[in-house]
One Martini backbone bead per residue (centre of mass of N, CA, C, O) as a GRO file, in nm:
protein
  368
    1UNK     BB    1   8.638  -3.312   0.070
    2UNK     BB    2   8.494  -3.058   0.184
    3UNK     BB    3   8.541  -2.882   0.463
    4UNK     BB    4   8.245  -2.818   0.549
    5UNK     BB    5   8.145  -3.110   0.523
    6UNK     BB    6   8.332  -3.238   0.730
    7UNK     BB    7   8.239  -3.059   0.964
    8UNK     BB    8   7.941  -3.136   0.956
    9UNK     BB    9   7.986  -3.434   1.012
   10UNK     BB   10   8.117  -3.393   1.286
   11UNK     BB   11   7.871  -3.259   1.418
   12UNK     BB   12   7.666  -3.487   1.370
   13UNK     BB   13   7.814  -3.704   1.528
   14UNK     BB   14   7.823  -3.557   1.798
   15UNK     BB   15   7.513  -3.513   1.824
   16UNK     BB   16   7.448  -3.822   1.818
   17UNK     BB   17   7.608  -3.884   2.079
   18UNK     BB   18   7.508  -3.610   2.213
   19UNK     BB   19   7.258  -3.614   2.373
   20UNK     BB   20   7.076  -3.386   2.525
   21UNK     BB   21   7.107  -3.482   2.823
   22UNK     BB   22   7.419  -3.498   2.803
   23UNK     BB   23   7.473  -3.208   2.726
   24UNK     BB   24   7.340  -3.082   2.976
   25UNK     BB   25   7.529  -3.220   3.172
   26UNK     BB   26   7.788  -3.088   3.072
   27UNK     BB   27   7.702  -2.797   3.119
   28UNK     BB   28   7.654  -2.825   3.421
   29UNK     BB   29   7.939  -2.908   3.490
   30UNK     BB   30   8.085  -2.662   3.374
   31UNK     BB   31   7.927  -2.447   3.529
   32UNK     BB   32   7.991  -2.580   3.809
   33UNK     BB   33   8.316  -2.523   3.748
   34UNK     BB   34   8.317  -2.244   3.799
   35UNK     BB   35   8.551  -1.992   3.877
   36UNK     BB   36   8.693  -1.817   4.151
   37UNK     BB   37   8.882  -1.605   4.294
   38UNK     BB   38   9.054  -1.609   4.560
   39UNK     BB   39   9.195  -1.432   4.807
   40UNK     BB   40   9.470  -1.569   4.773
   41UNK     BB   41   9.497  -1.523   4.467
   42UNK     BB   42   9.459  -1.212   4.466
   43UNK     BB   43   9.713  -1.157   4.642
   44UNK     BB   44   9.925  -1.220   4.424
   45UNK     BB   45   9.872  -0.947   4.256
   46UNK     BB   46   9.991  -0.770   4.523
   47UNK     BB   47  10.255  -0.870   4.533
   48UNK     BB   48  10.565  -0.741   4.496
   49UNK     BB   49  10.682  -0.991   4.320
   50UNK     BB   50  10.406  -0.975   4.112
   51UNK     BB   51  10.386  -0.671   4.077
   52UNK     BB   52  10.363  -0.448   3.854
   53UNK     BB   53  10.401  -0.150   3.661
   54UNK     BB   54  10.171   0.081   3.671
   55UNK     BB   55  10.002   0.309   3.428
   56UNK     BB   56   9.816   0.605   3.334
   57UNK     BB   57  10.068   0.778   3.190
   58UNK     BB   58  10.242   0.635   2.907
   59UNK     BB   59  10.476   0.822   2.846
   60UNK     BB   60  10.768   0.712   2.723
   61UNK     BB   61  10.644   0.407   2.697
   62UNK     BB   62  10.650   0.066   2.713
   63UNK     BB   63  10.355  -0.129   2.680
   64UNK     BB   64  10.116  -0.357   2.843
   65UNK     BB   65   9.814  -0.545   2.765
   66UNK     BB   66   9.558  -0.756   2.916
   67UNK     BB   67   9.264  -0.948   2.765
   68UNK     BB   68   9.313  -1.236   2.769
   69UNK     BB   69   9.448  -1.517   2.732
   70UNK     BB   70   9.655  -1.395   2.443
   71UNK     BB   71   9.570  -1.093   2.454
   72UNK     BB   72   9.800  -0.837   2.338
   73UNK     BB   73   9.923  -0.499   2.404
   74UNK     BB   74  10.167  -0.314   2.225
   75UNK     BB   75  10.296   0.019   2.329
   76UNK     BB   76  10.477   0.348   2.239
   77UNK     BB   77  10.277   0.588   2.103
   78UNK     BB   78  10.322   0.517   1.783
   79UNK     BB   79  10.310   0.201   1.814
   80UNK     BB   80  10.126  -0.117   1.758
   81UNK     BB   81  10.070  -0.454   1.897
   82UNK     BB   82   9.872  -0.745   1.837
   83UNK     BB   83   9.798  -1.036   2.015
   84UNK     BB   84   9.562  -1.140   1.897
   85UNK     BB   85   9.176  -1.165   1.859
   86UNK     BB   86   8.990  -1.170   2.167
   87UNK     BB   87   8.649  -1.047   2.276
   88UNK     BB   88   8.377  -1.216   2.273
   89UNK     BB   89   8.336  -1.466   2.456
   90UNK     BB   90   8.175  -1.724   2.430
   91UNK     BB   91   7.972  -1.939   2.550
   92UNK     BB   92   7.912  -2.263   2.610
   93UNK     BB   93   7.641  -2.277   2.471
   94UNK     BB   94   7.740  -2.152   2.203
   95UNK     BB   95   7.971  -2.350   2.140
   96UNK     BB   96   7.766  -2.596   2.103
   97UNK     BB   97   7.482  -2.467   1.953
   98UNK     BB   98   7.619  -2.212   1.808
   99UNK     BB   99   7.720  -1.973   1.639
  100UNK     BB  100   7.964  -1.758   1.613
  101UNK     BB  101   8.043  -1.430   1.743
  102UNK     BB  102   8.144  -1.116   1.652
  103UNK     BB  103   8.287  -0.835   1.666
  104UNK     BB  104   8.262  -0.540   1.566
  105UNK     BB  105   8.434  -0.275   1.458
  106UNK     BB  106   8.304  -0.083   1.658
  107UNK     BB  107   8.353  -0.256   1.914
  108UNK     BB  108   8.656  -0.268   1.891
  109UNK     BB  109   8.701   0.043   1.915
  110UNK     BB  110   8.569   0.068   2.198
  111UNK     BB  111   8.802  -0.097   2.331
  112UNK     BB  112   9.080   0.034   2.204
  113UNK     BB  113   9.076   0.346   2.182
  114UNK     BB  114   9.112   0.424   2.496
  115UNK     BB  115   9.423   0.269   2.489
  116UNK     BB  116   9.526   0.371   2.224
  117UNK     BB  117   9.821   0.541   2.102
  118UNK     BB  118   9.912   0.399   1.866
  119UNK     BB  119   9.944   0.259   1.572
  120UNK     BB  120   9.803  -0.016   1.442
  121UNK     BB  121  10.004  -0.255   1.264
  122UNK     BB  122   9.932  -0.544   1.410
  123UNK     BB  123   9.796  -0.889   1.388
  124UNK     BB  124   9.904  -1.166   1.576
  125UNK     BB  125   9.843  -1.521   1.529
  126UNK     BB  126   9.890  -1.821   1.681
  127UNK     BB  127   9.600  -1.946   1.602
  128UNK     BB  128   9.267  -2.069   1.483
  129UNK     BB  129   9.139  -2.062   1.731
  130UNK     BB  130   8.889  -1.881   1.876
  131UNK     BB  131   9.067  -1.782   2.142
  132UNK     BB  132   9.257  -1.613   1.916
  133UNK     BB  133   9.087  -1.544   1.615
  134UNK     BB  134   8.789  -1.443   1.591
  135UNK     BB  135   8.862  -1.102   1.582
  136UNK     BB  136   9.108  -1.040   1.393
  137UNK     BB  137   8.983  -0.935   1.123
  138UNK     BB  138   8.829  -0.699   1.257
  139UNK     BB  139   9.075  -0.550   1.357
  140UNK     BB  140   9.218  -0.514   1.089
  141UNK     BB  141   8.984  -0.350   0.953
  142UNK     BB  142   8.952  -0.119   1.166
  143UNK     BB  143   9.294  -0.040   1.128
  144UNK     BB  144   9.466  -0.148   0.896
  145UNK     BB  145   9.599  -0.404   0.999
  146UNK     BB  146   9.816  -0.648   0.995
  147UNK     BB  147   9.759  -0.984   0.919
  148UNK     BB  148   9.918  -1.243   1.111
  149UNK     BB  149   9.920  -1.567   0.952
  150UNK     BB  150   9.790  -1.831   0.857
  151UNK     BB  151   9.575  -1.956   0.629
  152UNK     BB  152   9.361  -2.012   0.845
  153UNK     BB  153   9.341  -1.725   0.956
  154UNK     BB  154   9.277  -1.591   0.669
  155UNK     BB  155   8.990  -1.764   0.667
  156UNK     BB  156   8.891  -1.552   0.879
  157UNK     BB  157   8.617  -1.373   0.869
  158UNK     BB  158   8.439  -1.057   0.878
  159UNK     BB  159   8.133  -1.088   0.819
  160UNK     BB  160   8.238  -1.195   0.511
  161UNK     BB  161   8.518  -1.035   0.537
  162UNK     BB  162   8.828  -0.989   0.440
  163UNK     BB  163   9.132  -0.933   0.494
  164UNK     BB  164   9.373  -0.712   0.318
  165UNK     BB  165   9.609  -0.688   0.538
  166UNK     BB  166   9.850  -0.937   0.476
  167UNK     BB  167  10.040  -1.220   0.636
  168UNK     BB  168  10.164  -1.524   0.533
  169UNK     BB  169  10.331  -1.776   0.709
  170UNK     BB  170  10.146  -2.022   0.597
  171UNK     BB  171  10.035  -2.318   0.437
  172UNK     BB  172   9.819  -2.550   0.584
  173UNK     BB  173   9.800  -2.766   0.357
  174UNK     BB  174  10.115  -2.853   0.437
  175UNK     BB  175  10.064  -3.032   0.637
  176UNK     BB  176  10.285  -3.058   0.834
  177UNK     BB  177  10.467  -2.869   1.018
  178UNK     BB  178  10.640  -2.602   1.037
  179UNK     BB  179  11.002  -2.469   1.068
  180UNK     BB  180  10.999  -2.185   0.949
  181UNK     BB  181  11.052  -1.873   1.004
  182UNK     BB  182  10.900  -1.538   1.031
  183UNK     BB  183  10.968  -1.216   0.910
  184UNK     BB  184  10.813  -0.909   1.032
  185UNK     BB  185  10.772  -0.579   0.916
  186UNK     BB  186  10.636  -0.344   1.158
  187UNK     BB  187  10.724  -0.072   1.104
  188UNK     BB  188  10.984   0.105   1.292
  189UNK     BB  189  10.984  -0.027   1.609
  190UNK     BB  190  10.913  -0.321   1.502
  191UNK     BB  191  10.976  -0.672   1.529
  192UNK     BB  192  10.859  -0.989   1.380
  193UNK     BB  193  10.843  -1.338   1.489
  194UNK     BB  194  10.738  -1.649   1.353
  195UNK     BB  195  10.736  -1.947   1.550
  196UNK     BB  196  10.718  -2.260   1.528
  197UNK     BB  197  10.487  -2.479   1.700
  198UNK     BB  198  10.295  -2.618   1.976
  199UNK     BB  199  10.017  -2.763   2.083
  200UNK     BB  200   9.846  -2.843   2.332
  201UNK     BB  201   9.725  -3.136   2.474
  202UNK     BB  202   9.426  -3.202   2.563
  203UNK     BB  203   9.219  -3.299   2.791
  204UNK     BB  204   8.977  -3.440   2.916
  205UNK     BB  205   8.691  -3.358   2.706
  206UNK     BB  206   8.935  -3.245   2.473
  207UNK     BB  207   8.993  -3.353   2.194
  208UNK     BB  208   9.040  -3.370   1.837
  209UNK     BB  209   8.780  -3.193   1.771
  210UNK     BB  210   8.976  -2.924   1.762
  211UNK     BB  211   9.181  -2.958   1.518
  212UNK     BB  212   9.451  -3.083   1.549
  213UNK     BB  213   9.654  -3.042   1.272
  214UNK     BB  214   9.437  -2.869   1.123
  215UNK     BB  215   9.280  -2.706   0.866
  216UNK     BB  216   9.158  -2.411   0.696
  217UNK     BB  217   9.032  -2.423   0.357
  218UNK     BB  218   8.789  -2.222   0.408
  219UNK     BB  219   8.591  -1.974   0.439
  220UNK     BB  220   8.502  -1.816   0.752
  221UNK     BB  221   8.264  -1.716   1.004
  222UNK     BB  222   8.016  -1.624   1.241
  223UNK     BB  223   7.838  -1.879   1.103
  224UNK     BB  224   8.023  -2.074   1.260
  225UNK     BB  225   8.137  -2.336   1.416
  226UNK     BB  226   8.367  -2.429   1.637
  227UNK     BB  227   8.463  -2.688   1.456
  228UNK     BB  228   8.592  -2.497   1.227
  229UNK     BB  229   8.836  -2.419   1.435
  230UNK     BB  230   9.114  -2.495   1.351
  231UNK     BB  231   9.445  -2.467   1.420
  232UNK     BB  232   9.674  -2.511   1.249
  233UNK     BB  233   9.938  -2.315   1.294
  234UNK     BB  234  10.164  -2.274   1.545
  235UNK     BB  235  10.287  -1.991   1.753
  236UNK     BB  236  10.566  -1.806   1.828
  237UNK     BB  237  10.666  -1.481   1.956
  238UNK     BB  238  10.897  -1.230   1.842
  239UNK     BB  239  10.953  -0.913   1.999
  240UNK     BB  240  11.108  -0.608   1.883
  241UNK     BB  241  11.227  -0.311   2.043
  242UNK     BB  242  11.433  -0.067   1.928
  243UNK     BB  243  11.437   0.176   2.134
  244UNK     BB  244  11.480  -0.039   2.401
  245UNK     BB  245  11.578  -0.335   2.343
  246UNK     BB  246  11.321  -0.513   2.360
  247UNK     BB  247  11.234  -0.848   2.446
  248UNK     BB  248  10.955  -1.053   2.324
  249UNK     BB  249  10.784  -1.346   2.441
  250UNK     BB  250  10.517  -1.542   2.296
  251UNK     BB  251  10.362  -1.830   2.475
  252UNK     BB  252  10.056  -1.970   2.442
  253UNK     BB  253  10.173  -2.271   2.463
  254UNK     BB  254  10.259  -2.559   2.665
  255UNK     BB  255  10.479  -2.602   2.419
  256UNK     BB  256  10.755  -2.757   2.216
  257UNK     BB  257  11.004  -2.662   1.963
  258UNK     BB  258  11.315  -2.653   2.045
  259UNK     BB  259  11.497  -2.617   1.793
  260UNK     BB  260  11.340  -2.389   1.656
  261UNK     BB  261  11.345  -2.192   1.888
  262UNK     BB  262  11.649  -2.172   1.935
  263UNK     BB  263  11.740  -2.089   1.648
  264UNK     BB  264  11.562  -1.836   1.620
  265UNK     BB  265  11.664  -1.680   1.865
  266UNK     BB  266  11.974  -1.685   1.814
  267UNK     BB  267  11.946  -1.521   1.534
  268UNK     BB  268  11.765  -1.254   1.664
  269UNK     BB  269  11.905  -1.195   1.940
  270UNK     BB  270  12.124  -0.935   1.962
  271UNK     BB  271  12.025  -0.794   2.221
  272UNK     BB  272  12.127  -0.821   2.578
  273UNK     BB  273  12.063  -0.529   2.732
  274UNK     BB  274  11.777  -0.577   2.733
  275UNK     BB  275  11.480  -0.662   2.805
  276UNK     BB  276  11.311  -0.972   2.905
  277UNK     BB  277  11.000  -1.104   2.794
  278UNK     BB  278  10.764  -1.357   2.916
  279UNK     BB  279  10.470  -1.493   2.769
  280UNK     BB  280  10.292  -1.756   2.945
  281UNK     BB  281  10.120  -2.031   2.883
  282UNK     BB  282   9.948  -2.227   3.158
  283UNK     BB  283   9.752  -2.414   3.041
  284UNK     BB  284   9.834  -2.730   3.163
  285UNK     BB  285  10.130  -2.729   3.275
  286UNK     BB  286  10.109  -2.942   3.519
  287UNK     BB  287  10.050  -3.200   3.302
  288UNK     BB  288  10.351  -3.147   3.119
  289UNK     BB  289  10.630  -3.127   3.232
  290UNK     BB  290  10.728  -2.829   3.335
  291UNK     BB  291  11.034  -2.848   3.378
  292UNK     BB  292  11.098  -2.917   3.082
  293UNK     BB  293  10.970  -2.685   2.937
  294UNK     BB  294  11.111  -2.447   3.093
  295UNK     BB  295  11.401  -2.538   3.056
  296UNK     BB  296  11.399  -2.508   2.747
  297UNK     BB  297  11.341  -2.206   2.749
  298UNK     BB  298  11.568  -2.106   2.953
  299UNK     BB  299  11.804  -2.213   2.772
  300UNK     BB  300  11.743  -1.985   2.550
  301UNK     BB  301  11.623  -1.789   2.765
  302UNK     BB  302  11.663  -1.485   2.993
  303UNK     BB  303  11.431  -1.371   3.167
  304UNK     BB  304  11.331  -1.112   3.369
  305UNK     BB  305  11.029  -1.181   3.283
  306UNK     BB  306  10.720  -1.356   3.376
  307UNK     BB  307  10.392  -1.400   3.217
  308UNK     BB  308  10.094  -1.511   3.276
  309UNK     BB  309   9.877  -1.686   3.051
  310UNK     BB  310   9.609  -1.861   2.975
  311UNK     BB  311   9.400  -1.886   3.266
  312UNK     BB  312   9.125  -1.809   3.168
  313UNK     BB  313   8.778  -1.778   3.126
  314UNK     BB  314   8.667  -1.765   2.786
  315UNK     BB  315   8.335  -1.804   2.859
  316UNK     BB  316   8.363  -1.517   2.996
  317UNK     BB  317   8.301  -1.223   3.077
  318UNK     BB  318   8.487  -0.973   3.217
  319UNK     BB  319   8.387  -0.714   3.375
  320UNK     BB  320   8.697  -0.596   3.441
  321UNK     BB  321   8.769  -0.911   3.476
  322UNK     BB  322   8.916  -1.213   3.568
  323UNK     BB  323   8.884  -1.574   3.547
  324UNK     BB  324   8.931  -1.883   3.608
  325UNK     BB  325   8.944  -2.169   3.477
  326UNK     BB  326   8.836  -2.452   3.418
  327UNK     BB  327   8.966  -2.764   3.522
  328UNK     BB  328   8.952  -2.899   3.233
  329UNK     BB  329   9.178  -2.685   3.124
  330UNK     BB  330   9.270  -2.547   3.409
  331UNK     BB  331   9.486  -2.491   3.703
  332UNK     BB  332   9.593  -2.226   3.856
  333UNK     BB  333   9.742  -2.333   4.099
  334UNK     BB  334   9.908  -2.557   3.958
  335UNK     BB  335  10.024  -2.385   3.721
  336UNK     BB  336  10.163  -2.166   3.890
  337UNK     BB  337  10.338  -2.357   4.062
  338UNK     BB  338  10.487  -2.479   3.821
  339UNK     BB  339  10.621  -2.216   3.738
  340UNK     BB  340  10.765  -2.157   4.001
  341UNK     BB  341  10.935  -2.427   4.024
  342UNK     BB  342  11.078  -2.356   3.725
  343UNK     BB  343  11.168  -2.077   3.864
  344UNK     BB  344  11.426  -1.855   3.919
  345UNK     BB  345  11.414  -1.586   4.139
  346UNK     BB  346  11.716  -1.478   4.080
  347UNK     BB  347  11.643  -1.435   3.754
  348UNK     BB  348  11.314  -1.445   3.772
  349UNK     BB  349  11.013  -1.268   3.743
  350UNK     BB  350  10.679  -1.292   3.845
  351UNK     BB  351  10.401  -1.151   3.663
  352UNK     BB  352  10.072  -1.012   3.732
  353UNK     BB  353   9.814  -0.927   3.526
  354UNK     BB  354   9.573  -0.709   3.479
  355UNK     BB  355   9.304  -0.617   3.328
  356UNK     BB  356   9.395  -0.366   3.086
  357UNK     BB  357   9.648  -0.272   3.224
  358UNK     BB  358   9.916  -0.071   3.226
  359UNK     BB  359  10.252  -0.182   3.158
  360UNK     BB  360  10.581  -0.146   3.219
  361UNK     BB  361  10.865  -0.240   3.024
  362UNK     BB  362  10.985   0.046   2.912
  363UNK     BB  363  11.191   0.312   2.866
  364UNK     BB  364  11.236   0.563   2.619
  365UNK     BB  365  11.377   0.836   2.701
  366UNK     BB  366  11.656   0.693   2.798
  367UNK     BB  367  11.725   0.590   2.480
  368UNK     BB  368  11.743   0.857   2.290
   0.00000   0.00000   0.00000
C-alpha cells in the first residue's frame, strides 16, 4: 500500500476517534499547559557555573548558536555546519488540523545571514520528525549546503523541490535500524560522523502515531500533515573541528544504542587534548533512568562541557527567546535536575545557551 495512502488512513482513523469536542479539549489542555520560565529557572542561565562565554565579535573563534529544539549552528568564520533545520515552529492547532508550512529560502536567509560567518557546508539532520527536519531541505537549497540524512530526510522536499546536494546516510526502507556509522567529509575544517541511535519513546498522549521506527517512502513537502513525518533512522552526530582539535557530540534524543555509540566514538576521536562538548537532548530524560543513560554516555566520552538542548516548546515562535516545553513532552525542572544528578561537576560543567547568541567553543588563533 502506498505510503501516502497509509498515512491518510492513519489520519482518518485518528480524526474519527478524536471527535471535534475531544480535539478541542486536547488543544485547550495543551495550550493551558504552556509554560513560561520562572525567575528561578531564568537565574540558572546567569549563574557563573552555567553561563557560557558569549561573544559579539567572534573572529578567530569556533562558536555555536542554539536556535531551539536541536537546531545548532557551528561556525569558525570560514566554514559552518548546521545540525537539524527547524525554524518554522508550527503551532499546536496547525500540527493537528492543517498541513505544515516551511520557511521559504528567503526567510531562511533572513534568519541565518545576519549570524553566519563562514560558508554553510552541510545541514545534518538527526531524524525525519518535523521538529528536526521540516526546514532542512530549504536550508540546503538556500545555501547549496550538503543535506546529510537518511532516505526519509531526503524525501522531505522544500515546497515541492528536492535538495540536490545530498548525502544519504542510509535507506530507511531497510529498517530495522542501521548500526554502521557514516563518515561525511564536509569542507576542509570539519569532519562529521552520523552514528545510528535510538529515538526516545514518548509518554502518553504521544504514542507511536508519531511513526517511530517507520520510514518516509515517498517525497512529501509542506502540504503534508504532521503524521507524514515518520522518524526514519535516528542519529547522534560527532563533529570534529580540525583547527582547534575540538570534538563535539550532538545527542538529540535521550536514548542510546550503547555499543554502536561506544565503538564509533572510540574509532574516531583521535585527539584527546582538545575540548569535548556534548549537546544533550533532555526532553523526557527524567522519565527514562537518566543515571543509566548518562552513565553510558560518560563512560564513552568525557566531555568538558555538556549543553542541554531539546527542552523548549517547539510549538511556539521564539520571539527572541525560548520557553520550556509543555509537561506532556518534557519537564524542564525535572529533566535538568536529572542531568545535574548524573553529571560529576568536578569533571563536566553544564552550560545553558540562550537563544541564537554566539558562544565560544574554542579559540582558533592560538592553535594556528
